[in-house]
Amino acid sequence: MGVNRDLKKATEAYWAGKVPQDDLVAEGKRLRLEHWKIQKDAGIDIIPSNDFAFYDHVLDHIQLFGVVPERYTKNNLTPLDQYFAMGRGLQRPATDSTPAVDVPALEMVKWFDSNYHYVKPTLQDNQTFKLASNPKPVADFLEAKEAGIITRPVLLGPVSFLHLGKADRGHSIEPISALDKLLPLYQDLLKQLKEAGAETVQIDEPILVFDLPKRVKDAFKPAYEKLGSLGSSAPKIVLATYFGDIVHNIDVLDYLKGVYAIHVDLVRNPEQFETVAAALGPQQVLSAGVVDGRNIWKTNFKRAIEIVEGAVQKLGKDRVIVASSSSLLHTPHTLASEKKLDPEIADWFSFACEKAKELAIIAKAVTEGPASVRDALEANAKSMQARASSSRTNDQAVKERQSKVTPELHERKSPFPIRISEQQKRLNLPLFPTTTIGSFPQTKDIRVHRNKFTKGEITAEEYEKFIEKEIEMVVKVQEELDLDVFVHGEPERNDMVQYFGERLNGYAFTTHGWVQSYGSRCVRPPIVVGDISRPAPMTVKESKYAASISPKPMKGMLTGPITCLRWSFPRDDVHQSVQAQQLALALRDEVVDLEKAGIYVIQVDEPALREGLPLRSGKERTDYLKWAVDSFRLATAGVEDGTQIHSHFCYSEFQDFFYAIAALDADVLSIENSKSDAKLLKVFVDEAYPRHIGPGVYDIHSPRVPSEQEIRDRIAEMLQYLKPDQLWIDPDCGLKTRQWKETKAALTNMVNAAKFFRTQYSK
Ligand SMILES: Nc1nc2c(c(=O)[nH]1)N[C@@H](CNc1ccc(C(=O)N[C@@H](CCC(=O)N[C@@H](CCC(=O)N[C@@H](CCC(=O)O)C(=O)O)C(=O)O)C(=O)O)cc1)CN2
Ligand code: MET
Ligand SMILES: [Zn+2]
């Protein structure tokens, strides 16, 4: 994104029609060059290229190989506009010279177990492929070369590209079946890269950390036989995996003998070293990922150097590369921007720029001996020691409360049938109740006011008054829309996780620690540095105020313990289950305080519950589900039967995950669903799910307004699977990223669609 989220700003300015496409393209070029230089100056020997994307690197490959459904090609858009149309949808009225365009975005889902989202390759039956002319990996390589930097281009590998994709709506192709047709394009691309001067290329096959169906695993054989067969007419291949171990797929290495090097994540799974090293061919190189690409803790040099030295002993100096565990996309730009961090704590951190320097130091320590970097090693050992012994990480009161947690604390007072009838008496909701997921548009005006308040340019009272006015407006809009369960709109929150991080003990937070989440959207994950507790209520004031100005039920809005943990940078010195339980206890107090304040509908969002699921099935997964579900129940079970607990998930692939969602025992679930097939809802029928559900009826990631008919069709589909008295009507997720105009239009259509069915069913 750049040190000041430069790419976000340039992209959004382009989307808003404020700057021409050329400006955005030039800004991309400037950023690529800046980032190559940062790495060069840090002492990095092998610098990647083609890791820059205007929206998402998987979407880059979708366009690179021509996997573009016709609905995006038929409008005569420029390649960049076509690319953004796939990423975020496009809706624009006809002009004199151009016809109207109305296409939804391609599906966007979580990248492995991270909070980054990628655009899913969407294949059609009889899919054909076509390599883009002037392919971006080649263009970017040449651009760096011109600047005097020979880079290693990064490509997503063919097997991962296909396996991470899906069949388009109305199609049934199994993506991996298209491999034979895709491979010649990779061959062509590799040849072009070689001609441009690339000696090596990094090909990512991160799906090797998954449990793979046999067909997909077998696909590595033809794929890498073909790519490895090009000899000197292609660059040498570094095959990269990350976010897990590949021990369970180690036999795939047999198919990779034509590959020059294998990269593995030795931060997440250092123990895979032995197996991987033993499976390498006699010449093959190991790229050892020893600096964490997913967290912000300073690398423990002693440990990292031990790992690299172990590799050198086993394989020889020429066969080891020192690398970050994964791309540094998942860490903030630089610690140097953090002027407000307590220096004691800042000394524990390392962001992307610092990590690049760490890599150079580790490599130097091994190649030239520790004396060559003595000062750096000593300073690092001191930081490690200081953090381990700091009093800020320990809170006796928190530990004591955790030791007193009993199984009963995880149980609601009565079973669901009793609860729902109590709740219905109090809430008196119609059939097909309508609600929203919490946030309403975070306008420029809100952000600017908050920014002024943070900088001390307006007082706390002025800011509070401003927030009250926003809440009033949001309540009024909901009255006009005639929604059934209201929300206060979350105007006071910068982000649903950062906001809580800033109000809890045990957290540190940054001023510029932005990380891309999707497209131009970024987050500033707060950092768990010590034991967590709640010094004071966090949301009661705003919810209570909202409830006081409307007779409609007001839904309190909290972020659940797992989501708070997953979207923060967690501690690496205590198990995540311990951190989740601390968060749960803090949230439990908040839930009870909301109820005391007269808020009888409380939503505890857990959109990251699924993303936290360990990537492979087995014991780790079962354990996770137990403590994750427990933490939600601990957070929510403190209320009376008549208080309705909602939860929200913006993750659609819940079939493999159903029992965990059911085990939460939430009274009402709202789940992202609009881009998935309603058939997926069948799992709720098959498992006789007894409680209430609101599968999202429209996509909120796109500015596109769904028509009432479209929403009616969605609801009709849902009613094939869900009982009428079980179904809530809501959007896929919160509306904070949308503009007011489209929000009102979409919600009007949604409420009208709900009313249509209400009339139908009351006849
Ligand atoms: N943490 C997290 N992860 C999540 C989600 C989420 O909501 N939160 N949602 C899902 C989708 N991901 C998302 C990620 C980010 C955003 C998002 O809206 N991000 C905003 C930033 C939100 C924020 O932190 N806002 C701050 C800072 C805003 C800002 O940029 N202020 C300016 C000054 C004001 C101005 O001139 O605009 C500045 O600091 O320079 C605030 O409102 O206070 C953005 O990129 O634009 C939405 C969804 C999954 N993962
Ligand atoms: C990413 S889930 C978002 C839930 C939150 N309550 C919102 O509406 O923004
Ligand atoms: Zn959501």
Coordinates of C-alpha atoms and ligand atoms in Angstrom, one line a residue, residues 437 496 607 648-650 672 732-734, ligand 3:
I437 CA -25.4 -6.0 10.5
M496 CA -14.6 -3.2 14.8
P607 CA -16.7 -13.2 11.3
H648 CA -22.7 -12.7 12.5
F649 CA -20.4 -14.4 10.0
C650 CA -19.2 -13.1 6.7
E672 CA -22.9 -13.8 4.3
D732 CA -24.4 -9.8 3.8
C733 CA -22.4 -7.6 6.2
G734 CA -22.0 -4.1 7.7
Ligands
ZN3 ZN -19.4 -9.1 8.2

